[in-house]
Structures are given as C-alpha cells and as structure tokens.
Coordinates of C-alpha atoms in Angstrom, one line a residue:
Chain A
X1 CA 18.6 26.1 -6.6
X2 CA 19.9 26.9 -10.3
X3 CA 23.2 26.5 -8.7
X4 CA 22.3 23.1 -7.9
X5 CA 20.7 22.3 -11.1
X6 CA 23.8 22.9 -12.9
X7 CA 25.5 21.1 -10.9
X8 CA 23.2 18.1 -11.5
X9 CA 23.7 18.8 -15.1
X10 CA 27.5 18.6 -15.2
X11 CA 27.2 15.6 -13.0
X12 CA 25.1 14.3 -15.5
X13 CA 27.2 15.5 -18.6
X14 CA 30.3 13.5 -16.6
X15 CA 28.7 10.7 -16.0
X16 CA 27.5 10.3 -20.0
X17 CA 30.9 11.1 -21.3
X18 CA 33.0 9.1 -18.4
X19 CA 30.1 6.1 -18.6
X20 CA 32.3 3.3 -19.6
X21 CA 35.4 3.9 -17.2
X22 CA 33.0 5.8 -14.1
X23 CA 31.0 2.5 -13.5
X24 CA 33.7 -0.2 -13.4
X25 CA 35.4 2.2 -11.0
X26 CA 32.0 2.8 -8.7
X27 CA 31.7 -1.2 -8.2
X28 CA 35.4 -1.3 -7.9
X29 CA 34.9 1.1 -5.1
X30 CA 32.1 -0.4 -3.7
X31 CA 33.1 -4.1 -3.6
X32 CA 36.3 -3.2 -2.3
X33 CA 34.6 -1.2 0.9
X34 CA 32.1 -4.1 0.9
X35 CA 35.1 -6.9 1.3
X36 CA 37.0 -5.0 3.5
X37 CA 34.0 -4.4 6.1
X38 CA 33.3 -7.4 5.9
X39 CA 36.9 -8.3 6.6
X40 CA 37.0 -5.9 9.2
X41 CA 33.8 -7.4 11.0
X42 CA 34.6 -11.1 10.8
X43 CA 38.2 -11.4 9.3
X44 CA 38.9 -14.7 11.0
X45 CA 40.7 -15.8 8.2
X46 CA 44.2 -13.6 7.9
X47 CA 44.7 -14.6 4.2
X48 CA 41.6 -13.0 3.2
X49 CA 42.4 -9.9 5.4
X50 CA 45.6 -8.8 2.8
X51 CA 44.9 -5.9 0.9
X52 CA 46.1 -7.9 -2.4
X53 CA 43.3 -10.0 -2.5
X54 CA 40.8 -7.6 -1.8
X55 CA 42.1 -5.8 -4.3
X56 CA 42.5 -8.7 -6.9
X57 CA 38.7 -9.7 -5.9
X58 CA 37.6 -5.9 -6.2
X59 CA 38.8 -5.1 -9.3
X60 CA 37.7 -8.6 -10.8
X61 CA 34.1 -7.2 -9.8
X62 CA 34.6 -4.0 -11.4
X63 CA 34.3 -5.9 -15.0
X64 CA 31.6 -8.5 -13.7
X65 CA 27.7 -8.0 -13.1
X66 CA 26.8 -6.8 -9.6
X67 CA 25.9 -10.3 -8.8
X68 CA 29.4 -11.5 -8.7
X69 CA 29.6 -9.2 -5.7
X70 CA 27.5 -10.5 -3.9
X71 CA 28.7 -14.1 -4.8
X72 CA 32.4 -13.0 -3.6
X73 CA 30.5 -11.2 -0.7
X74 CA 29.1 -14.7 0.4
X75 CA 31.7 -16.7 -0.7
X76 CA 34.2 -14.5 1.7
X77 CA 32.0 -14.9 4.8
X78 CA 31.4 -17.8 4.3
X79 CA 35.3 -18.7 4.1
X80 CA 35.9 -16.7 7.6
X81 CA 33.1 -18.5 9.3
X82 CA 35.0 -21.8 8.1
X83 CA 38.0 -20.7 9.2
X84 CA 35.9 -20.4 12.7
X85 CA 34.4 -23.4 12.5
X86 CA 33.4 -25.7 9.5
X87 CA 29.9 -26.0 11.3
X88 CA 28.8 -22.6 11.1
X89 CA 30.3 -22.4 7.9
X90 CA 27.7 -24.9 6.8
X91 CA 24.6 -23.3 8.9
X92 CA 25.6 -20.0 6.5
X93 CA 25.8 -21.6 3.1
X94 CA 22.7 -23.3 4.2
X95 CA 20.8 -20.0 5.0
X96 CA 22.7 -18.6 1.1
X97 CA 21.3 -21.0 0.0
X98 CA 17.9 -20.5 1.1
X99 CA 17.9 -17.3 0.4
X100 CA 19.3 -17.7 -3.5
X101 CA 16.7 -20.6 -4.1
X102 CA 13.7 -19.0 -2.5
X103 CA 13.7 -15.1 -3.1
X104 CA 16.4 -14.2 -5.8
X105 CA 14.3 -15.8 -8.4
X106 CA 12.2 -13.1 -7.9
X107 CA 14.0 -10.4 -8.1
X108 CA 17.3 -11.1 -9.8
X109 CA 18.1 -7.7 -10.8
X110 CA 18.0 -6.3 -7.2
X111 CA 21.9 -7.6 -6.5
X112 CA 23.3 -4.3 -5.5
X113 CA 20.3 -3.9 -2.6
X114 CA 21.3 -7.3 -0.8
X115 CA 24.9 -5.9 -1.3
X116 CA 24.2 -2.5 0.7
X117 CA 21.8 -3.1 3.4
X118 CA 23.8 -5.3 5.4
X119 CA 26.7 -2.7 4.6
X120 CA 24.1 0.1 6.0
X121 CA 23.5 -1.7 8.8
X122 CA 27.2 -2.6 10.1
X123 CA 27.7 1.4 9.7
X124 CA 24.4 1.9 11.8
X125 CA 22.3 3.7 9.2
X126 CA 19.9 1.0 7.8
X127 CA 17.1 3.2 8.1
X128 CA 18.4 4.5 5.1
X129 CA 18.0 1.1 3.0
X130 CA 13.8 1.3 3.1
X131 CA 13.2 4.5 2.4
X132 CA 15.7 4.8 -0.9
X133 CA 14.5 1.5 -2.0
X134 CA 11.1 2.6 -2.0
X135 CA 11.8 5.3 -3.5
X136 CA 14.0 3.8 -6.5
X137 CA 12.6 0.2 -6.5
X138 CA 9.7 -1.9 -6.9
X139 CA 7.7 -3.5 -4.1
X140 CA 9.5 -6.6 -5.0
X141 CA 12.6 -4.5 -3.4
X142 CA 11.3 -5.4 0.1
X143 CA 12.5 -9.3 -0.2
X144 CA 15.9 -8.3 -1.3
X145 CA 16.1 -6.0 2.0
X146 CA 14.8 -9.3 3.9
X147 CA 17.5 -11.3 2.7
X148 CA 20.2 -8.2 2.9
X149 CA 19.1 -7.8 7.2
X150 CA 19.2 -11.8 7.3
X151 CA 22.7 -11.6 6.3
X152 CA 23.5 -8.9 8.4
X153 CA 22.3 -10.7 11.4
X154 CA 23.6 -14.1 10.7
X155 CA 27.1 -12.5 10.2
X156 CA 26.5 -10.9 13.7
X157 CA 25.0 -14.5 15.1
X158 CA 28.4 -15.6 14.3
X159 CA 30.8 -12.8 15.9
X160 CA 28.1 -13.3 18.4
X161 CA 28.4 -16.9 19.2
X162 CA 32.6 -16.8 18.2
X163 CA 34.2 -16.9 21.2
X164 CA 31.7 -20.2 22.5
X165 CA 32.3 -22.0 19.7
X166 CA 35.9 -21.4 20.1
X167 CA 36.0 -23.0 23.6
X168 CA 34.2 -26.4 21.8
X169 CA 35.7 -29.2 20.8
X170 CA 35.8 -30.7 17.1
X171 CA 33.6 -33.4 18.5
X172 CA 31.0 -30.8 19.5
X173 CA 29.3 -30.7 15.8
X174 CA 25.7 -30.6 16.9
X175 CA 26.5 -28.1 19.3
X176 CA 28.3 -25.6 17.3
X177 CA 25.4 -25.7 14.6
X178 CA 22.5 -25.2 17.6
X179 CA 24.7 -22.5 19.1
X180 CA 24.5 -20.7 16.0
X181 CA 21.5 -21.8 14.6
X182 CA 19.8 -20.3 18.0
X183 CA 21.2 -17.3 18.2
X184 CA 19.8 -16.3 14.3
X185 CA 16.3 -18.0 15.4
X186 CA 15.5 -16.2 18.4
X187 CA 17.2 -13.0 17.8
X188 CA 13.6 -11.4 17.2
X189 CA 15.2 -7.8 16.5
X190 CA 15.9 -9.6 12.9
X191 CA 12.0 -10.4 12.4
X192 CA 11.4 -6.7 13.7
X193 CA 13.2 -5.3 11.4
X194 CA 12.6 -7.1 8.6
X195 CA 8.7 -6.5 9.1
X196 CA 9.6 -2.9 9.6
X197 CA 11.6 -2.5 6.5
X198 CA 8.9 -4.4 4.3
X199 CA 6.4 -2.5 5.4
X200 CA 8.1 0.8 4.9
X201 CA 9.2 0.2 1.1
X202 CA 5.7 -0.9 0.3
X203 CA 4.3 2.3 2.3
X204 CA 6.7 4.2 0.3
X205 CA 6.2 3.0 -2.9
X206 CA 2.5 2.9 -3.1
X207 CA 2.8 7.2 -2.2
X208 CA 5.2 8.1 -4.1
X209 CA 3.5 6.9 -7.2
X210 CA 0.4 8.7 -6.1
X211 CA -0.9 11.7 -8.0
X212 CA -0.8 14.3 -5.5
X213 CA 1.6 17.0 -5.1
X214 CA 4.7 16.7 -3.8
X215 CA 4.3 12.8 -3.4
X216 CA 8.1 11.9 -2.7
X217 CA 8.4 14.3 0.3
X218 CA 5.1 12.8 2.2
X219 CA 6.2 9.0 1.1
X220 CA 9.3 9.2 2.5
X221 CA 8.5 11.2 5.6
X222 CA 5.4 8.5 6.2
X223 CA 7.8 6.1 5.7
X224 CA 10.5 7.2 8.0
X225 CA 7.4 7.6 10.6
X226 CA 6.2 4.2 10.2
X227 CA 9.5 2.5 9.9
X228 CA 9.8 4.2 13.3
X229 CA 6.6 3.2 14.5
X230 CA 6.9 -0.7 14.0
X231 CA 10.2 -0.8 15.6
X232 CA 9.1 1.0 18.7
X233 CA 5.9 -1.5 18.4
X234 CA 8.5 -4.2 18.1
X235 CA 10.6 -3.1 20.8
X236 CA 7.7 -3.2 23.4
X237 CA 6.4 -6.9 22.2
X238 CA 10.0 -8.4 22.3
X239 CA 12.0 -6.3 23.9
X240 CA 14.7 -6.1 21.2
X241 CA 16.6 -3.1 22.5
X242 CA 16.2 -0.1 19.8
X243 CA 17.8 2.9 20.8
X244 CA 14.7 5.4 20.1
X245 CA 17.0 8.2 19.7
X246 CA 19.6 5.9 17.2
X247 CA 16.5 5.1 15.5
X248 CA 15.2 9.2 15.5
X249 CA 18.9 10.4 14.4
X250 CA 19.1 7.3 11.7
X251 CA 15.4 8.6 10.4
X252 CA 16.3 12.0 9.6
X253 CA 19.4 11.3 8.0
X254 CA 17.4 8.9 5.7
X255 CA 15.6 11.9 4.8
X256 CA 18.4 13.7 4.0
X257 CA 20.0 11.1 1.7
X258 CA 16.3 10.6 0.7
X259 CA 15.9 14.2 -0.3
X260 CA 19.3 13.8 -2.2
X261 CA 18.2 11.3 -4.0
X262 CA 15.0 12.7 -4.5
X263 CA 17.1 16.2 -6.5
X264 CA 18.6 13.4 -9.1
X265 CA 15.5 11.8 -9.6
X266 CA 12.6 13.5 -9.2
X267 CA 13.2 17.1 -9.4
X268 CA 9.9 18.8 -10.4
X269 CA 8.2 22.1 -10.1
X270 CA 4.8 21.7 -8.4
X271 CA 4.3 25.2 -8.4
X272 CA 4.0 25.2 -12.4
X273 CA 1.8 22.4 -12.5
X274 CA -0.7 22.1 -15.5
X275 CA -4.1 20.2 -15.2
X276 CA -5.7 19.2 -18.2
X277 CA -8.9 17.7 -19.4
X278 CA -10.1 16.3 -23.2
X279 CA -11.9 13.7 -24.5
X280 CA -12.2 11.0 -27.3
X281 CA -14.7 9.0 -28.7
X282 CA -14.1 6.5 -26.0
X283 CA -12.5 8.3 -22.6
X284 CA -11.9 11.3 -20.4
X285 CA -8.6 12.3 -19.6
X286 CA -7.8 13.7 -16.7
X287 CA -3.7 15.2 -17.1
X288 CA -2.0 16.2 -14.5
X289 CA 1.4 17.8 -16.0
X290 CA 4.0 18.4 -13.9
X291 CA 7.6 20.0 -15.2
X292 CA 10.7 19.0 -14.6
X293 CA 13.2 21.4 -13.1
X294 CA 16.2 21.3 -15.4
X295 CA 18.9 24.2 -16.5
X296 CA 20.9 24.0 -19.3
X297 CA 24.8 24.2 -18.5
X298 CA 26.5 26.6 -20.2
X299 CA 29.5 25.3 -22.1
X300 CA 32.7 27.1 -23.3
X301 CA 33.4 26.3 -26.8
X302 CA 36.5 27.5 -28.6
X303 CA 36.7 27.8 -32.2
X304 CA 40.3 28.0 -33.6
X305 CA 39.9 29.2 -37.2
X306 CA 42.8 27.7 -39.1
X307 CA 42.6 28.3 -42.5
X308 CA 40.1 29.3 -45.5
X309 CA 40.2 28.4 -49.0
X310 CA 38.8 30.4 -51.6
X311 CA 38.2 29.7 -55.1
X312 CA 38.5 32.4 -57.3
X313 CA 37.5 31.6 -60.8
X314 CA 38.8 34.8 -62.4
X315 CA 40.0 38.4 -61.5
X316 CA 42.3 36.8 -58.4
X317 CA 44.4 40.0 -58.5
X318 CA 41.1 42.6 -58.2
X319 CA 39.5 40.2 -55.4
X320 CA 42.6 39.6 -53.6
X321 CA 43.0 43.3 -53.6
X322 CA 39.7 44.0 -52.4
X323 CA 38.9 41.3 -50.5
X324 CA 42.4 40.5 -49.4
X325 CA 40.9 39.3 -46.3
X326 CA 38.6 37.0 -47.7
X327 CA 41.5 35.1 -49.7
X328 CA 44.4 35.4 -48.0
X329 CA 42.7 34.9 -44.2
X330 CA 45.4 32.1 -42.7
X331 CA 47.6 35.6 -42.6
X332 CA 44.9 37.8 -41.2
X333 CA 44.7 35.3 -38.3
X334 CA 48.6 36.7 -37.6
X335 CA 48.1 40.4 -37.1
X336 CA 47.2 42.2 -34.5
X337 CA 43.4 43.0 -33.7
X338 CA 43.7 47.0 -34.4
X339 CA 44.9 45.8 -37.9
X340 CA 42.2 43.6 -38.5
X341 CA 39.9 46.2 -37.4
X342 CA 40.8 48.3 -39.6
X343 CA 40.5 46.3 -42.3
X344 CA 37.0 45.4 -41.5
X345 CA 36.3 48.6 -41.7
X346 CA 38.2 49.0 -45.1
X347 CA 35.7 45.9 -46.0
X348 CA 32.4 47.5 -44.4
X349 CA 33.2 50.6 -46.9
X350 CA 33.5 48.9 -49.8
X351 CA 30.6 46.6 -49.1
X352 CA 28.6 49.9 -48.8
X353 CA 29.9 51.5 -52.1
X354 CA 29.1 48.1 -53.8
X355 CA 25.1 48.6 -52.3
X356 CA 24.6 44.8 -52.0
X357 CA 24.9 42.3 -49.2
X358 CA 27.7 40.5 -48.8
X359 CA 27.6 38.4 -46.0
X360 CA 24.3 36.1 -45.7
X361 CA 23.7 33.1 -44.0
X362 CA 21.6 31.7 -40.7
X363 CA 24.2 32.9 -38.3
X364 CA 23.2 34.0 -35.0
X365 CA 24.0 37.4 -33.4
X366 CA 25.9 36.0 -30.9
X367 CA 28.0 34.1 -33.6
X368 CA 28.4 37.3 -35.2
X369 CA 29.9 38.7 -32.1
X370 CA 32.0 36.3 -31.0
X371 CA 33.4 36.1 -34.4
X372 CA 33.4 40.1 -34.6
X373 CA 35.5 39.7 -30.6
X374 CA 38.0 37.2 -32.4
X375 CA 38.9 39.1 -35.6
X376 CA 39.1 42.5 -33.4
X377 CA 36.3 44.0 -35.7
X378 CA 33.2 45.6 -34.5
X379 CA 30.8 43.2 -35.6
X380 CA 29.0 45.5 -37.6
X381 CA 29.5 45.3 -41.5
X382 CA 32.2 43.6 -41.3
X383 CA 33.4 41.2 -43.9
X384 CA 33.7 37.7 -42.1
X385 CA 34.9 34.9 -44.1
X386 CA 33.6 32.6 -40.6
X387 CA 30.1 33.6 -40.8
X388 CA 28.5 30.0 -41.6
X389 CA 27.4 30.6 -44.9
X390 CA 27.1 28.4 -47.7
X391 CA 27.4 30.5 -51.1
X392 CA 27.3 34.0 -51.6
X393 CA 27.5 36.2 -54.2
X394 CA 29.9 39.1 -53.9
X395 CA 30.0 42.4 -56.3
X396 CA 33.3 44.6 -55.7
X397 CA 33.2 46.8 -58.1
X398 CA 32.7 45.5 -61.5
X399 CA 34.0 42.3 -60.5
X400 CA 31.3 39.3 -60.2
X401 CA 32.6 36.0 -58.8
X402 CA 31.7 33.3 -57.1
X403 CA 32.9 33.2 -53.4
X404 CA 32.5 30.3 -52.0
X405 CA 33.3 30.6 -48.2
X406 CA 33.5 28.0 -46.0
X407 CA 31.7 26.5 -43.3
X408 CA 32.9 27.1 -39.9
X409 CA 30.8 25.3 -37.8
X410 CA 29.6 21.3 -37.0
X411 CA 30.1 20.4 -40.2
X412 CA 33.2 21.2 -41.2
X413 CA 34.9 20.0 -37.8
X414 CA 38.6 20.2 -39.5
X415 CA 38.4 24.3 -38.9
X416 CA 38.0 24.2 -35.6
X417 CA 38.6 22.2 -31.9
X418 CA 35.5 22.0 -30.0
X419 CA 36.4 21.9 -26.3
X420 CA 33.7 22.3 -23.4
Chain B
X1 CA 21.2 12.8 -43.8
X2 CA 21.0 11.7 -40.6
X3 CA 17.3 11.4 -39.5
X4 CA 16.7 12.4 -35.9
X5 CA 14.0 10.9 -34.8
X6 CA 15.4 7.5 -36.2
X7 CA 18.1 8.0 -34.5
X8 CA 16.4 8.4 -31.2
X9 CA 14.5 5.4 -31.9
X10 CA 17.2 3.2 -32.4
X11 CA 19.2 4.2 -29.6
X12 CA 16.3 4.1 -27.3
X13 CA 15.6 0.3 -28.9
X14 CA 19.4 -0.7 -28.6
X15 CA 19.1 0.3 -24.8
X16 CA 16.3 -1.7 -24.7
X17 CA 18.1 -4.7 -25.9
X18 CA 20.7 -4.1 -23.4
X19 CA 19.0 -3.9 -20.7
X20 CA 15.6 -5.4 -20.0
X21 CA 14.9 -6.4 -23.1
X22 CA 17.5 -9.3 -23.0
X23 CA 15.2 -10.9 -20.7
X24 CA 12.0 -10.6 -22.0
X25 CA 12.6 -11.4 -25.4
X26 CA 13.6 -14.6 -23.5
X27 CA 10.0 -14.9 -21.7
X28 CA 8.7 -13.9 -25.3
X29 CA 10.4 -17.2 -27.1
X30 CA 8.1 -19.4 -24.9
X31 CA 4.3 -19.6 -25.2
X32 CA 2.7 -18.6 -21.9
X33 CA 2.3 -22.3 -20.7
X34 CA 5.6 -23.4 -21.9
X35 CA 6.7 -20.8 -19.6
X36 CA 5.2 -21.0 -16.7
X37 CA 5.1 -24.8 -16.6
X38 CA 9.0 -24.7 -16.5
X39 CA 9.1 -22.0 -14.1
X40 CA 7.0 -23.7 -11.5
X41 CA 8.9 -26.9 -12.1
X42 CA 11.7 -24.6 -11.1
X43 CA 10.1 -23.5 -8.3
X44 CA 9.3 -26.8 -6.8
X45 CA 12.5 -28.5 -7.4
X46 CA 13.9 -25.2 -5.4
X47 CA 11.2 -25.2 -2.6
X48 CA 12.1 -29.0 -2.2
X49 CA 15.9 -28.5 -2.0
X50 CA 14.9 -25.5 0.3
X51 CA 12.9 -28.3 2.6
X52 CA 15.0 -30.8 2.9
X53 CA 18.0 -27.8 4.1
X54 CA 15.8 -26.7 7.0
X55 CA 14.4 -30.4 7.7
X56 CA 18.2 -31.2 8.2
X57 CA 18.9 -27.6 10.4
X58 CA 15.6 -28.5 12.3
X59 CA 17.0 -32.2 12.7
X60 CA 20.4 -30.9 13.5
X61 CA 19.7 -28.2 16.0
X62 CA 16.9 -30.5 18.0
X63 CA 19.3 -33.6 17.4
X64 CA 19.8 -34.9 21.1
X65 CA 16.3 -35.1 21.6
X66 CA 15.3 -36.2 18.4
X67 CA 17.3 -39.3 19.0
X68 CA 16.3 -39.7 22.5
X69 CA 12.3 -39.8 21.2
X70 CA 13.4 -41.6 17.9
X71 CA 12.2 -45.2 19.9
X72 CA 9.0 -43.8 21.4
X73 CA 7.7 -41.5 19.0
X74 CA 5.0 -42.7 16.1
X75 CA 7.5 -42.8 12.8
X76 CA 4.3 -42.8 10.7
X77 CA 3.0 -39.6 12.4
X78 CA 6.1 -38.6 12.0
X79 CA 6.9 -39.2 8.4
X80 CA 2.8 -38.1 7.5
X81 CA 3.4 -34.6 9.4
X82 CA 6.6 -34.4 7.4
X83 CA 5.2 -34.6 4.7
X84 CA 2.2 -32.7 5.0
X85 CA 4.9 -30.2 5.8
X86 CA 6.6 -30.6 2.3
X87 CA 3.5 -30.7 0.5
X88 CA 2.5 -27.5 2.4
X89 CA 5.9 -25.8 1.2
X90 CA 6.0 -26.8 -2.3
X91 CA 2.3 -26.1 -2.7
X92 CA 2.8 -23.1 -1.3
X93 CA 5.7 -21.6 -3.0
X94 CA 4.6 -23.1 -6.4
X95 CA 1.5 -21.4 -6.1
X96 CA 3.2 -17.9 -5.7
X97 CA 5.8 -18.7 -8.4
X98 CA 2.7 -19.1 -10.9
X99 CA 1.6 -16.0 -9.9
X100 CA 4.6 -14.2 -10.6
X101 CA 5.3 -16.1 -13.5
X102 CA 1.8 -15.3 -15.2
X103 CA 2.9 -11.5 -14.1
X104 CA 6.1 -11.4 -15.6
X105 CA 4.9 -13.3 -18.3
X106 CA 2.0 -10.5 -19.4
X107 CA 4.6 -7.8 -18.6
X108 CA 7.4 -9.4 -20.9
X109 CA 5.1 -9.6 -23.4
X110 CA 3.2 -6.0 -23.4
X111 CA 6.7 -4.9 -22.9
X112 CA 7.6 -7.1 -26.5
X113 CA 4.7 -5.9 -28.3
X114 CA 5.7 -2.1 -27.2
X115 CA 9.2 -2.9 -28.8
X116 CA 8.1 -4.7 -32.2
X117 CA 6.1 -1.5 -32.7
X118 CA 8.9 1.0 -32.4
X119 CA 10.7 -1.8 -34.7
X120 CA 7.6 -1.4 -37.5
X121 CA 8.3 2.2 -37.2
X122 CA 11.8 2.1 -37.1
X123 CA 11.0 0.3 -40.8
X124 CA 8.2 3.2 -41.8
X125 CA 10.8 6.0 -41.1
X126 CA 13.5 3.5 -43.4
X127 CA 10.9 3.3 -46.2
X128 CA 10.1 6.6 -45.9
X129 CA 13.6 7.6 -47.3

C-alpha cells in the first residue's frame, strides 16, 4: 500500500509540475480516439476517415474547452450520416439539438461525460459510465449519461438502418426519416438503459456521501447490483437482449476501475477514525474525522556548493591560516576527501583549543551529515563553512573577527542546483 | 516576507476565479428575479424550439397517414390538442428551469458571499502588515 501511495504522490507531483503541457495532451489524446471510433463506427464519409484531419481536429481540441469536442464529435457524425443520407443527417441534428436545448443548460460543465459514455459503450463497457459518474459527479450527472446513451444508440439506429436506406431512392424522404426515426423510438434497450444508468448514479451518489464507513465501496457495489438489477428487470419486460454474463463481467470491471478511482480520490483510513463530540451556545456537534492516507515521496536533492565568500575585516593572513578552509573553500571543493578530512580534523582541534563554539545555526542533523558525507569529514566538530548559519563569531587564537558565512540553502539558490 | 497564509488564500481565491467562480460571479451581477426571469424566458424559447423539432419528426415519420386523415379529421381538435401539448411542454419545462434557477441562484450566491469573505480577509492579513 505505501508503495502505491507513493506512487499516487509522484503521479500527483507530475501532474502539478507537467499541468500546462499534460492536459492539452490528455484531450489531444482523447478526442483523437473519440474521432477515430467514431470514424471507425460510421466512417461513411472517406474524407473525414484521413488521419490528417483527425489529427488537425484533435490537436485543435487540445487548446479548446472540452465542449468543442463534443461539438466536433457531433459535427463529424453528423457529416457521415449526411454523407449516407441527408435525411438522417437531419433526424440527428434534430435529436443534437434536442439534447443541447433541453438538458445541457443544466449541466454545462459535464461535456467530457456525454463525450465518454457513448465511447464506453461502442467498447462494451458502459457499465463503467454510472458507477464513476456517481462517484465523481453530481446527481445532475445522470442527464448527461442520458444524452451520452442517446447518442450512442442513434449512431447505432443509423449503421443499423444503413444498408435500407441505401437501397432508397432520393425521392424516398419520408421514408428514410421513419426508417430511422423508428428504429431510435422503439429500440427500448435505449430507455432500459438509460433508466438503469439514472438510477444507479443517483443510488451511488446519495451513499457515497453518507457518513458511514467505508461509503465508496458499498455505493459502488450497490450500484453495480442495481444497475444489474433494472437491466435484467428490463430485459424480461421488453425483451431487449442483455447478455447477463456481458452485463456480470462489465459490473466487476466497473468496480475495478471504480476502486481505481476510488485510490485517487478517496483514499482514507477507516481504521483511524476519530469521533468527536462538543458544544456551543447554540449546537451539538457530532465529528466524525476520518484521515486521509497520504506518504510523503522522498526526493533526491543535490546541493553543488560552488563557492564561498568571506569577509575578513582584519588579520586575513592569521584566519586564512587557521581557517584556510573557511576562506579559501572554492579550492577545498578540489581535493580529495581524505584531504579534507583531515583538515576537519585540523579545524575540530583548534575549535577545541579555542573552547568556544564555532559553528551555530538551525541546521538539522541530517544536513550536518550530508554535508559532513560531501566534504569527506566525519561530521563531528568539523568546521563547515555550508552549515546554514547566518553570523557567527569565531575566536582562533587571539584573533576576533567577524565571519560571516553564507547561506547554503533556499535562500541563497545561486550556491546550489536543486534537482528532485 | 512572504506571508503564507496569504499566499494560500490567494491562490486558493485565483483558482476560484478560474474555475467556478467565473460563473457565479455572473449569477451574482443579477438580482435573483432579474435572473431567473431571463432564465425561464430562456427556457421557454428552448422548450418551444424543442416542440416544434419533434412536432415536425412526429409529422414527418406519421406523414402518409397524416395526409390521408388531413380531410376527415377535426383541424380544431387538432390544433387545441396541439396546443395543449405545447402549453404542457413549455409549462412544464419552465417550471423545472425555475427550480434550478432559484437553486443555482442560492448556490452562486452562498458560494459569492463565501468568496468576498476570504477577500475581507485577504485585506485584514494586508493591513495587518
């Protein structure tokens, strides 16, 4: 589990640094798959089958809001089903239409659902769609998944009722819009559905915002089992066809992406869980606390030390010869770490003849060893012009000065290169 | 000296304005009537566009026999179910857009007044310095 945790947390840590170029290139991604199933579904028109254009449209909707997807989306259906027929072109503009002036209004911001479920459903795993919706969105959700099914069934009305309204003549207007307009009508597997799917994002919802433990797991897993439920229900009122075991296999892999989802989302401890009760002058809580799981994610940083200047007010020669490695440190940085040792030790031995601290500052002990590891010293004693410490006052000898030494941490990002 | 918590504040504000925000400070410009009044306009010039598209599908698809009843069918029955139809539809749907309307409305605005506050104490912590 840690190791997952981490995981989540570099993932994160990706994500926040790569924000600006990541997303462009995940809607890229995803309206370029979404254009070329659909392409690859209907694709009556050859022009809009080139790679180029799907391309030229994908990348286009990379820079644009999710709803220019799904405007693209419709507007290449809708330029296939022209290419089959200018009639059923008009029946699906007609139903976009619909659909943009009735239910969109409600929930504008819900582009990217209407944009997946009728991608989830032409790869056969639409159970998905309810379960993550509920689980992400609002109830509100459920209308956008009613308009996503009603586009995936009117695109398969069409392929449906293709190769009739091929064998019509132009003349045959009324005919080709009945033919299609029938088979969307009384396909009742779409009302199923729909009903199915509505019903399971509000089921969904309504748990997993309950206070009980472990709320995600039983929503979606009541979920799944209703979803399953009403279709079966369905299938024996209307005989739509549902494979029970598509529907079974379909279910638990919703839970498995559900589950997934759940690990980014809502990954909490229920085994710490704090319950707490107080009181004001006007009401009784009752707090249920429950943690978060989270790791940090340990980052490698590398300090390069490149230089330090001193300022040596008076009695240079006796500092640099005591301290030589205080003054002149660009050069200690070039010998070897025995060397450097050494001379840390030299330093430690002197610092105790002089009896007073030298090296002060809110360094941490594993700063001190890390620096200790880099100059080849031991850590202990030792004279390190890196410790972050602001001012200190060194006595060698006789000799009083003021040392200043710099900084070599956050604030003083010219010493060093922070890499992670 | 940068200020932490200010700092939190303001990014968490900015993100605000970026996202949601945009949006509700849009709601927030209107009074609650002004509001609502244009949205269910809205709504009923949508749910009459939306009625006249299926009245022509319905016309369309049951065309042949529409025309073969045109000459023995009651035109004023007709035209009254019609429009009891319409009135049904745009009652109906400009009904629910109130509802949502007043909804969003009161959630824009709590939303708003949760903002301006972070933007009072956005000014404390400034005054403070």
């Amino acid at each position: 589990m840690t190791v997952l945790l981490e995981m989540k947390e570099r993932l994160k840590l990706i994500y926040s640094k790569g924000e600006p170029f990541l997303l462009p290139l995940v809607k890229f991604l995803l309206a370029f798959i979404t254009f070329n199933t659909l392409n690859g579904r209907i694709g009556y028109m050859t022009q809009l089958n080139n790679v180029a254009v799907v391309l030229i449209v994908a990348l286009t909707c990379s820079f644009l809001p999710v709803g220019a997807m799904v405007f693209f989306a419709a507007v290449f259906s809708l330029v296939h089903m022209y290419t089959l027929s200018m009639e059923v072109a008009l029946v699906g503009g007609c139903v976009y239409l619909v659909m943009y002036l009735l239910f969109f209004r409600f929930s504008p911001g819900d582009s990217l659902v209407v944009v997946l479920t009728p991608l989830m459903c032409l790869w056969k795993i639409p159970y998905v769609v309810p379960i993550v919706v509920g689980l992400l969105c609002g109830p509100a959700s459920a209308v956008s998944v009613g308009c996503g099914v009603v586009v995936y069934y009117l695109v398969e009305a069409v392929i449906g009722s293709a190769s009739n309204i091929n064998t019509m003549g132009d003349e045959e207007i009324v005919g080709k819009i009945r033919i299609v307009i029938e088979a969307l009508v009384s396909d009742k597997a779409m009302l199923v559905v729909i009903a199915a799917f509505a019903v399971t994002i509000l089921v969904v919802y309504f748990l997993r915002r309950m206070s009980i433990d472990y709320s995600w797991t039983i929503a979606m897993i009541a979920g799944v089992m209703i979803n399953v439920v009403i279709l079966l229900i369905g299938d024996l009122l209307y005989d739509i066809n549902i494979s029970v075991g598509g529907a079974l296999l379909g279910s638990l892999l919703a839970i498995v992406i559900a589950k997934i989802v759940e690990f980014f989302r809502f990954c909490v401890d229920y085994s710490r869980v704090e319950k707490v009760q107080f009181e004001d002058d006007e009401y009784y809580y009752y707090v249920k606390a429950v943690p978060k799981m989270a790791v940090s994610v340990s980052t490698k940083t590398v300090k390069k030390i490149n230089s330090q200047q001193t300022r040596a007010a008076g009695g240079r020669g006796s500092a640099s010869r005591h301290t030589g490695r205080i003054n002149q440190p660009a050069r200690s940085e070039e010998r070897n770490g025995a060397d450097r040792g050494a001379a840390g030790e030299r330093g430690a031995s002197r610092r105790a003849v002089s009896g007073e601290r030298v090296s002060t500052g809110r360094d941490t002990a594993g700063e001190r060893q890390t620096m200790a590891r880099g100059r080849g010293g031991t850590g202990r004693g030792q004279r390190n012009p890196a410790y972050p410490q602001s001012r200190s006052n060194v006595t060698i000898g006789s000799t009083v000065r003021q040392d200043t030494v710099r900084n070599v941490r956050e604030d003083a990002p010219e010493d060093f290169e922070e890499l992670f | 000296m940068l200020n932490e918590e200010r700092v939190i504040l303001m990014t968490r504000m900015a993100s605000y304005e970026m996202g949601e925000g945009r949006e509700n400070v849009k709601i927030g410009n209107y009074f609650r009537s002004d509001y609502i009044a244009i949205q269910v306009i809205k709504a009923v010039i949508s749910a009459s566009i939306v009625f006249a598209i299926v009245f022509s599908l319905y016309i369309s698809y049951n065309f042949e026999e529409f025309m073969r009843q045109l000459y023995e069918m009651d035109l004023l029955a007709f035209g009254r179910n019609v429009l009891f139809w319409f009135a049904g539809t745009v009652l109906g749907y400009g009904v629910l857009a109130y509802v949502a309307c007043s909804w969003r409305y009161a959630k824009a605005r709590k939303s708003l007044k949760h903002y301006y506050q972070n933007l009072k104490k956005l000014n404390s912590l400034y005054n403070e310095m």
